[in-house]
PDB file of C-alpha atoms in Angstrom:
ATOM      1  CA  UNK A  60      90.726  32.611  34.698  1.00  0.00           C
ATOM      2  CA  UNK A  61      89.517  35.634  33.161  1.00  0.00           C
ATOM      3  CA  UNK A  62      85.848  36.199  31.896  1.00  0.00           C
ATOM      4  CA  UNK A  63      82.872  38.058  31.045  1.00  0.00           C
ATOM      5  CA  UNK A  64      79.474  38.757  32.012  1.00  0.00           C
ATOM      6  CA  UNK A  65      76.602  39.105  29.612  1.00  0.00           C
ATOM      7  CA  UNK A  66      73.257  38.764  29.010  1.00  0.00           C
ATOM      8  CA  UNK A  67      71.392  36.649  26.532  1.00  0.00           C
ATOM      9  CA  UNK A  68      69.490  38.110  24.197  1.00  0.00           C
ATOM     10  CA  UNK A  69      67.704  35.429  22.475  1.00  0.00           C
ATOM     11  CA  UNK A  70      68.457  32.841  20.153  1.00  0.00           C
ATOM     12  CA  UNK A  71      68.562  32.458  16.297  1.00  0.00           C
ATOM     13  CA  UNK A  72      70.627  30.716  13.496  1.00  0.00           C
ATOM     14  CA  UNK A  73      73.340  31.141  11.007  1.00  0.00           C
ATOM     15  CA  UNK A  74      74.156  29.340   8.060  1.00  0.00           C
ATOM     16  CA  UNK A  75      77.331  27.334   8.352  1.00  0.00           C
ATOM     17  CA  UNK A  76      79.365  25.582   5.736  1.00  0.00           C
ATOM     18  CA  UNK A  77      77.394  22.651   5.245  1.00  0.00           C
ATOM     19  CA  UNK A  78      74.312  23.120   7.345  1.00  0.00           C
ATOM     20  CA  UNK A  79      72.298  26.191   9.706  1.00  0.00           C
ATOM     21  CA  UNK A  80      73.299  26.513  13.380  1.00  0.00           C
ATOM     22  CA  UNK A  81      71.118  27.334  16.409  1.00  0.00           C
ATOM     23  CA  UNK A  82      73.193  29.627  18.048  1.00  0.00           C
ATOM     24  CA  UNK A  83      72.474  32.146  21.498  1.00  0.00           C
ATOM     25  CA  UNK A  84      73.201  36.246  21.223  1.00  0.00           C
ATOM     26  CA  UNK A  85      74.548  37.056  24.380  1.00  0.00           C
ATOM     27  CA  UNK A  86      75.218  40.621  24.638  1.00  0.00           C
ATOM     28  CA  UNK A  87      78.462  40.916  26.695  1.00  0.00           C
ATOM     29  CA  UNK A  88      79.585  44.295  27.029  1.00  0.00           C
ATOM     30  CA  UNK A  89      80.184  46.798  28.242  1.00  0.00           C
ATOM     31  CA  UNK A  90      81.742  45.536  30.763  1.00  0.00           C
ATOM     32  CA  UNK A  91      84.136  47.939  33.308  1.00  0.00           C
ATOM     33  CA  UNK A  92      86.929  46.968  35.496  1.00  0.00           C
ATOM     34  CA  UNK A  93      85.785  47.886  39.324  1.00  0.00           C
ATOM     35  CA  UNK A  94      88.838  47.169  41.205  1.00  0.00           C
ATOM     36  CA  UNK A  95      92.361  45.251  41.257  1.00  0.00           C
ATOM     37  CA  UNK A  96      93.004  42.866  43.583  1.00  0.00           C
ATOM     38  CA  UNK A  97      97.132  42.602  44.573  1.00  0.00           C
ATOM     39  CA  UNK A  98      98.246  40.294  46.716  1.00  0.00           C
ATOM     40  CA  UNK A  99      99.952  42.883  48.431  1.00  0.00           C
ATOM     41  CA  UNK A 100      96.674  44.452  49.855  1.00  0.00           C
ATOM     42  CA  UNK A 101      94.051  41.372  49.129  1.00  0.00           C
ATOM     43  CA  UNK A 102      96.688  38.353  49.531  1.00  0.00           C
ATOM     44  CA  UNK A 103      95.691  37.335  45.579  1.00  0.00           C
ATOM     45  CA  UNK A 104      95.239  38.956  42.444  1.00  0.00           C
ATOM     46  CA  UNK A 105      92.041  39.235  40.662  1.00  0.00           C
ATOM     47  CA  UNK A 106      90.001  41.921  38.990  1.00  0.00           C
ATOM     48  CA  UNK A 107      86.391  43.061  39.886  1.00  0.00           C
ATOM     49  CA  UNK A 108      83.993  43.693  36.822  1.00  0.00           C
ATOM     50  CA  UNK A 109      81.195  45.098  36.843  1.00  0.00           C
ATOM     51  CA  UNK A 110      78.000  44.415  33.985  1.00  0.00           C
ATOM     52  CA  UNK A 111      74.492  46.212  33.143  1.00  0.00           C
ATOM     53  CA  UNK A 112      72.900  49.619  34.347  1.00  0.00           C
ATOM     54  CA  UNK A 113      71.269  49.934  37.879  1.00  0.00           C
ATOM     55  CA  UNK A 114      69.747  53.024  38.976  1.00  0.00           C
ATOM     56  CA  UNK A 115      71.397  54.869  41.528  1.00  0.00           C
ATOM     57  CA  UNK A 116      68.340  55.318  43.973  1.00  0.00           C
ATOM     58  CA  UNK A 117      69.190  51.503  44.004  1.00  0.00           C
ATOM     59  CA  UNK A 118      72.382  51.295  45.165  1.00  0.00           C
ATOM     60  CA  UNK A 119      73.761  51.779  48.587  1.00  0.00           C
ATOM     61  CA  UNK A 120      76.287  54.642  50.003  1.00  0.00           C
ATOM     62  CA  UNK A 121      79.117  52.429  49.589  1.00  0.00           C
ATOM     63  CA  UNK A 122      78.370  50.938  46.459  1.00  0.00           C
ATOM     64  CA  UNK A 123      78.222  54.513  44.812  1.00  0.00           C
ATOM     65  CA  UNK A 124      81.608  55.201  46.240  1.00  0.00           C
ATOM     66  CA  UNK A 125      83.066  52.550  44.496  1.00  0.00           C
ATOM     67  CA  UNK A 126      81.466  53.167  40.979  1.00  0.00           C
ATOM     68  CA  UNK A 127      82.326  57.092  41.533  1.00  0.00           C
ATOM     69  CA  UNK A 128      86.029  56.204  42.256  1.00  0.00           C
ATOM     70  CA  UNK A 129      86.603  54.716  38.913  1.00  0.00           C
ATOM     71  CA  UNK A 130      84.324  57.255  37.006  1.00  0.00           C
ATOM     72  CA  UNK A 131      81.656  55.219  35.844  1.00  0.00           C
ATOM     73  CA  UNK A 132      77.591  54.342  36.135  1.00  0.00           C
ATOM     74  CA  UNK A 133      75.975  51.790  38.950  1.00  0.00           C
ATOM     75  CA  UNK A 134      76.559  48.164  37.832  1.00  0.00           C
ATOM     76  CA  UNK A 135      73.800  45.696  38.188  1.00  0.00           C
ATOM     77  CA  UNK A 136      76.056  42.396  38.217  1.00  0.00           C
ATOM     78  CA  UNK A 137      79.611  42.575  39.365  1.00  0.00           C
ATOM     79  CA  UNK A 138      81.542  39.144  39.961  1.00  0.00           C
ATOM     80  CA  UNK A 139      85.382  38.668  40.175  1.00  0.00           C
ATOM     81  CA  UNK A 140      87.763  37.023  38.198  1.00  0.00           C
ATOM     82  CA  UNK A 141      91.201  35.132  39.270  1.00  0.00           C
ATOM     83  CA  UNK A 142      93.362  36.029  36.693  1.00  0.00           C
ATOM     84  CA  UNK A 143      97.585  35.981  36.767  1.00  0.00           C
ATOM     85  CA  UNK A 144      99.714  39.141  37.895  1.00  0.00           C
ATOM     86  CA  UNK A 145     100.963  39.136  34.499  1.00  0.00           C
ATOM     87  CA  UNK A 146      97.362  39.705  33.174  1.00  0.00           C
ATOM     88  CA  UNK A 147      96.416  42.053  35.840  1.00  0.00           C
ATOM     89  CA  UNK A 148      99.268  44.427  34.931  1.00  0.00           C
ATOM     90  CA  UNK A 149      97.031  44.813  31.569  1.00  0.00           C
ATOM     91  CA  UNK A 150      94.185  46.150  32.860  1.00  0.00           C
ATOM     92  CA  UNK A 151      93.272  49.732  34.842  1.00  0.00           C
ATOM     93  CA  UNK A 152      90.341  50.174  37.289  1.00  0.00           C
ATOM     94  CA  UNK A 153      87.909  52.581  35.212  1.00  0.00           C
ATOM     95  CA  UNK A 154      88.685  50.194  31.977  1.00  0.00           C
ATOM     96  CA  UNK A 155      86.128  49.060  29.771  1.00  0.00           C
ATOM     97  CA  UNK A 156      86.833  45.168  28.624  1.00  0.00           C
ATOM     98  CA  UNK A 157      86.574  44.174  24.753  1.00  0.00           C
ATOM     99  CA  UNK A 158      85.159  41.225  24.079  1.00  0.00           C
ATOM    100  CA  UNK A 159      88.303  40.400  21.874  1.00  0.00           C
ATOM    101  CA  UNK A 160      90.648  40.652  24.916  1.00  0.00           C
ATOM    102  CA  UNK A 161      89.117  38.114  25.903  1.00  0.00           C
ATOM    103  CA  UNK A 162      87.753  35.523  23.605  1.00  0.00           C
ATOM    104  CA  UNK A 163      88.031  34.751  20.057  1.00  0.00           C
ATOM    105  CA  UNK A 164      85.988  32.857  17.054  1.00  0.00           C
ATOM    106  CA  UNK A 165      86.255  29.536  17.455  1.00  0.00           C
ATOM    107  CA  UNK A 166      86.696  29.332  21.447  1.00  0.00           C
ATOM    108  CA  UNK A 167      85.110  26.750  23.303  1.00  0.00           C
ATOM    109  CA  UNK A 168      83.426  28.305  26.262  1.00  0.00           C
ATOM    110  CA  UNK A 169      81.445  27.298  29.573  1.00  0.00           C
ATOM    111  CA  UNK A 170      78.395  29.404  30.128  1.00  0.00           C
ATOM    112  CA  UNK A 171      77.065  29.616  33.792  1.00  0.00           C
ATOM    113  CA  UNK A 172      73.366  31.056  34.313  1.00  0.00           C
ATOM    114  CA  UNK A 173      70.277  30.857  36.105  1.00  0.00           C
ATOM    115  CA  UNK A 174      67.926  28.481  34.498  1.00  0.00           C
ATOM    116  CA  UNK A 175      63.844  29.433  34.785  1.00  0.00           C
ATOM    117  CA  UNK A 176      61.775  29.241  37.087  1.00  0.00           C
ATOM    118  CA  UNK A 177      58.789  26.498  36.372  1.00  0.00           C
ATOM    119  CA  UNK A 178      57.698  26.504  40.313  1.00  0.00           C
ATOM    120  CA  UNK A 179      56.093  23.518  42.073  1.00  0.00           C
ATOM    121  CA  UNK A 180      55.986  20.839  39.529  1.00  0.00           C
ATOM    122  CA  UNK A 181      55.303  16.891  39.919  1.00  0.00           C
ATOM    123  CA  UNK A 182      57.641  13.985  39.260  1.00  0.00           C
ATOM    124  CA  UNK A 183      56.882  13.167  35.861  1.00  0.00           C
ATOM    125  CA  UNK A 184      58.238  17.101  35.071  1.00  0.00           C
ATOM    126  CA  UNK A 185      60.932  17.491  37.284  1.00  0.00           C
ATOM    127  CA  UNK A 186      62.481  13.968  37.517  1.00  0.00           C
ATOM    128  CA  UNK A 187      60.882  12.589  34.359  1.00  0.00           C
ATOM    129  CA  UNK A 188      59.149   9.231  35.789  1.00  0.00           C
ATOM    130  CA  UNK A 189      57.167   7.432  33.648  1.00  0.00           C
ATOM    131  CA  UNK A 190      53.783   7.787  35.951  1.00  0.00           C
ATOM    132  CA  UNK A 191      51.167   4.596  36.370  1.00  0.00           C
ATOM    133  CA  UNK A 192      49.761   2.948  33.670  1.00  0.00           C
ATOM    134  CA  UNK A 193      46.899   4.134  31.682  1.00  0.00           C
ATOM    135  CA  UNK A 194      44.972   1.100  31.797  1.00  0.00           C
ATOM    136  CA  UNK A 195      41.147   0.107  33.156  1.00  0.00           C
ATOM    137  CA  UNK A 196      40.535   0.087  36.505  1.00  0.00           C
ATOM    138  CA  UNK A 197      43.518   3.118  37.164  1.00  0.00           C
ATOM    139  CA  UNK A 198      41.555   6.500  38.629  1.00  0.00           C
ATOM    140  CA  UNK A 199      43.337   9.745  39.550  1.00  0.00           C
ATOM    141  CA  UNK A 200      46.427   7.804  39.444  1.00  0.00           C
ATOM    142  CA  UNK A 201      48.291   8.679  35.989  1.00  0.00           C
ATOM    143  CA  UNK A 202      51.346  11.270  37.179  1.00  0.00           C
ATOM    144  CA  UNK A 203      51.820  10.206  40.835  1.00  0.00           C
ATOM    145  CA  UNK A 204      55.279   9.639  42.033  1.00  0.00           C
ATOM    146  CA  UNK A 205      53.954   6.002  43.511  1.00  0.00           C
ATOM    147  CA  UNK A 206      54.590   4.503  46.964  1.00  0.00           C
ATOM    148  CA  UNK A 207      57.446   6.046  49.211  1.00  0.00           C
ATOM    149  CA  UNK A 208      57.771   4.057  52.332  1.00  0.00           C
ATOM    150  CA  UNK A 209      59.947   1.497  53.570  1.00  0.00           C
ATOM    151  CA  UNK A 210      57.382  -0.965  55.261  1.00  0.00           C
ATOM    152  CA  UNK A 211      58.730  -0.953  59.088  1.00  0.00           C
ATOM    153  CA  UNK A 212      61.952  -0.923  58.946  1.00  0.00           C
ATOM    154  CA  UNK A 213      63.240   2.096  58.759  1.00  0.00           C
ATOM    155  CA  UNK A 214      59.697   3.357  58.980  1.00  0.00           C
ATOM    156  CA  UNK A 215      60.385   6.765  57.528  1.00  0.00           C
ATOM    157  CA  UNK A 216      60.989   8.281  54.341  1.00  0.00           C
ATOM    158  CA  UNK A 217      64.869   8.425  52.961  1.00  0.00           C
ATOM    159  CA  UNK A 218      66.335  12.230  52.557  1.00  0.00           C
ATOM    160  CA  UNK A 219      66.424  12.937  48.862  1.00  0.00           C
ATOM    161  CA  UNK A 220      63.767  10.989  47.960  1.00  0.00           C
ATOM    162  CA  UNK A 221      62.895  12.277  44.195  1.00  0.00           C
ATOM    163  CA  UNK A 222      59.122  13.787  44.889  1.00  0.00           C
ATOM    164  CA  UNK A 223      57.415  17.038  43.582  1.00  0.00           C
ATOM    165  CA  UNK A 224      58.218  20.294  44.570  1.00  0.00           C
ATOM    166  CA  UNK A 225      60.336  23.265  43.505  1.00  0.00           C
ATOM    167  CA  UNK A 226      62.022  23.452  39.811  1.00  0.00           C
ATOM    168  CA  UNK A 227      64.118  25.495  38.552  1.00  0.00           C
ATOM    169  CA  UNK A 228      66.087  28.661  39.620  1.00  0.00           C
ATOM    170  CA  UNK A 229      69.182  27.066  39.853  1.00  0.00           C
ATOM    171  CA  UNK A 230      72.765  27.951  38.755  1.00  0.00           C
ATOM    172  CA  UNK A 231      73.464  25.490  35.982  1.00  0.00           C
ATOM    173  CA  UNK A 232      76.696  25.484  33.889  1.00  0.00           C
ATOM    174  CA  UNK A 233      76.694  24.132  30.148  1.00  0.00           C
ATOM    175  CA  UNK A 234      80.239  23.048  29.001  1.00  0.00           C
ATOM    176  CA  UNK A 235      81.964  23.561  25.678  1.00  0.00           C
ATOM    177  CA  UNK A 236      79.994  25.710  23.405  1.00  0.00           C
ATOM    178  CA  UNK A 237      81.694  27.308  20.623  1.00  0.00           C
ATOM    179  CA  UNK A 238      81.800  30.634  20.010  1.00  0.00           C
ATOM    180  CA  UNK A 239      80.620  30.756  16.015  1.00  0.00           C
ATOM    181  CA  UNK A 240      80.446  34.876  15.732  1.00  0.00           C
ATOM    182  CA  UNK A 241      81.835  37.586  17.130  1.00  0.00           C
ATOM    183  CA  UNK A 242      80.737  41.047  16.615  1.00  0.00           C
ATOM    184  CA  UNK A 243      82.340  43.607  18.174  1.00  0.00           C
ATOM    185  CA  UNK A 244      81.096  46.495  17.233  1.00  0.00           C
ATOM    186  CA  UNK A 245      77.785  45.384  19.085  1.00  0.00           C
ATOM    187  CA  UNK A 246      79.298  44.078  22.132  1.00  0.00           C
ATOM    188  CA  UNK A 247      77.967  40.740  21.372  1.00  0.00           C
ATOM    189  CA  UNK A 248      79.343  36.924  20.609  1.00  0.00           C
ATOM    190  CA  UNK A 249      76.981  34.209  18.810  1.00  0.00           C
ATOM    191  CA  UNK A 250      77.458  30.803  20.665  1.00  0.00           C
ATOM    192  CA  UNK A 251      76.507  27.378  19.247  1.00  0.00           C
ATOM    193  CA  UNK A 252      73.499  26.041  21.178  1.00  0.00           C
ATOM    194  CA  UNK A 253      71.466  27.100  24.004  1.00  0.00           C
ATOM    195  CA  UNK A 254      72.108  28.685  27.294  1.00  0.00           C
ATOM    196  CA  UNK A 255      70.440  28.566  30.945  1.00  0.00           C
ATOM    197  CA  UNK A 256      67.805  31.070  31.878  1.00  0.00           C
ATOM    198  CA  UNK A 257      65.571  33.227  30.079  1.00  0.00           C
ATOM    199  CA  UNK A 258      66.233  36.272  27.606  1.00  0.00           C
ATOM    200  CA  UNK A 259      67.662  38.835  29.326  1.00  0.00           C
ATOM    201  CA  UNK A 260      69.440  36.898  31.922  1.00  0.00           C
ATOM    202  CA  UNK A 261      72.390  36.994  33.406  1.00  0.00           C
ATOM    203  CA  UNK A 262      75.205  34.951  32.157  1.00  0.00           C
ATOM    204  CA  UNK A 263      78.874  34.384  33.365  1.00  0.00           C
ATOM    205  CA  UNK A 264      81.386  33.034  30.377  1.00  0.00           C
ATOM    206  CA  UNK A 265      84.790  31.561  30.982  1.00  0.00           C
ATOM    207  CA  UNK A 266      87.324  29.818  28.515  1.00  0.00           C
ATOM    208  CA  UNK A 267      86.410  25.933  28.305  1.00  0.00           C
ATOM    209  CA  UNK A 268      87.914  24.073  31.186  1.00  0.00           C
ATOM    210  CA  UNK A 269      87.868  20.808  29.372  1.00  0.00           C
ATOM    211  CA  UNK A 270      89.362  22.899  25.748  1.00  0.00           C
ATOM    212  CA  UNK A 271      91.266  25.484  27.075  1.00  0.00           C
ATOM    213  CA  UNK A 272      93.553  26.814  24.155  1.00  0.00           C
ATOM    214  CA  UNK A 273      91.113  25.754  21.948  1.00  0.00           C
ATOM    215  CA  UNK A 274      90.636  28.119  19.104  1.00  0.00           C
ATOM    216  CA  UNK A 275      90.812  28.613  15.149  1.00  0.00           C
TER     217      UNK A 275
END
């Protein structure tokens, strides 16, 4: 299923027909074709696309061979895409994508990112418990996750029990979001709602499992 990669820039809002719209700019270009994947040579056909400027004192030996073979500057984010051989015959390696190839006003979407980072955080943040009451006679005791054990039997504490510890920094995909705006002269598509991660993060879009052909 072919994609893009982007970056969000921020969000903002739009009037709509009836009401404004909290939408996410995610700048999404340009992005470059890297390499073709044939089944012939790879056993499956996909393309390779690469997203956002690295330096080159970054990037290893064989890295810059790659970017040098298709004439173009060190990526910073390259991910592949399974696309058809009918749909790989439309693309060269060297080729910059449009974001109209690709997507359209009105497309639902599924946005993959990396939400933020809020490190070590207690229960009542990262698995929203209630805490203890707030009553006389409670000390020290208002956000604590509460007892854990088991009494004898097992006489240990279950895997996965919901405690404190690290939040965030995890891949997190948010389904069906439409695409309200697109403009292409800037590289960059307006999406209803919000999107994991902070401003300038990395973002992966795909067409809307769920809404596939969905467009207007």
């Amino acid at each position: 299923m072919l994609g893009l990669l982007g970056k969000k820039i921020g969000m903002t809002q739009i009037n709509g027909e009836e009401k404004r719209i909290a939408v996410t700019a995610i700048e999404t270009g340009p992005c470059v074709v890297l390499q073709k994947k044939t089944p012939e040579k790879d056993g499956y056909t996909a393309i390779k696309v690469g997203f956002g400027e690295k330096r080159a004192k970054n990037t290893t030996g064989a890295m810059k061979g790659q970017f040098e073979k298709v004439k173009t500057t060190p990526k910073r984010w390259i991910r592949e895409f399974r696309i058809t051989p009918e749909q790989l015959a439309t693309f060269e390696e060297g080729q910059e994508i449009k974001l109209s190839q690709v997507f359209q006003e009105g497309q639902v979407v599924d946005i993959a990112g990396t939400t933020k980072g809020r490190g070590f955080t207690g229960v009542m943040a990262r698995w929203n418990m209630k805490g203890n009451r707030r009553t006389h006679g409670t000390h020290e005791f208002f956000r604590h996750g509460g007892s854990i054990g088991c009494r004898t039997y097992p006489g240990h504490v279950h895997k996965n029990k919901r405690m404190g510890g690290h939040y965030g920094v995890e891949r997190v995909t948010v389904p069906n979001l439409t695409i309200v705006k697109i403009l292409e002269d800037k590289n960059c598509m307006l999406v209803s709602g919000s999107v994991p991660g902070a401003d300038n993060g990395f973002l992966e879009i795909l067409p809307s499992k769920r809404y596939p052909a969905q467009a207007s």
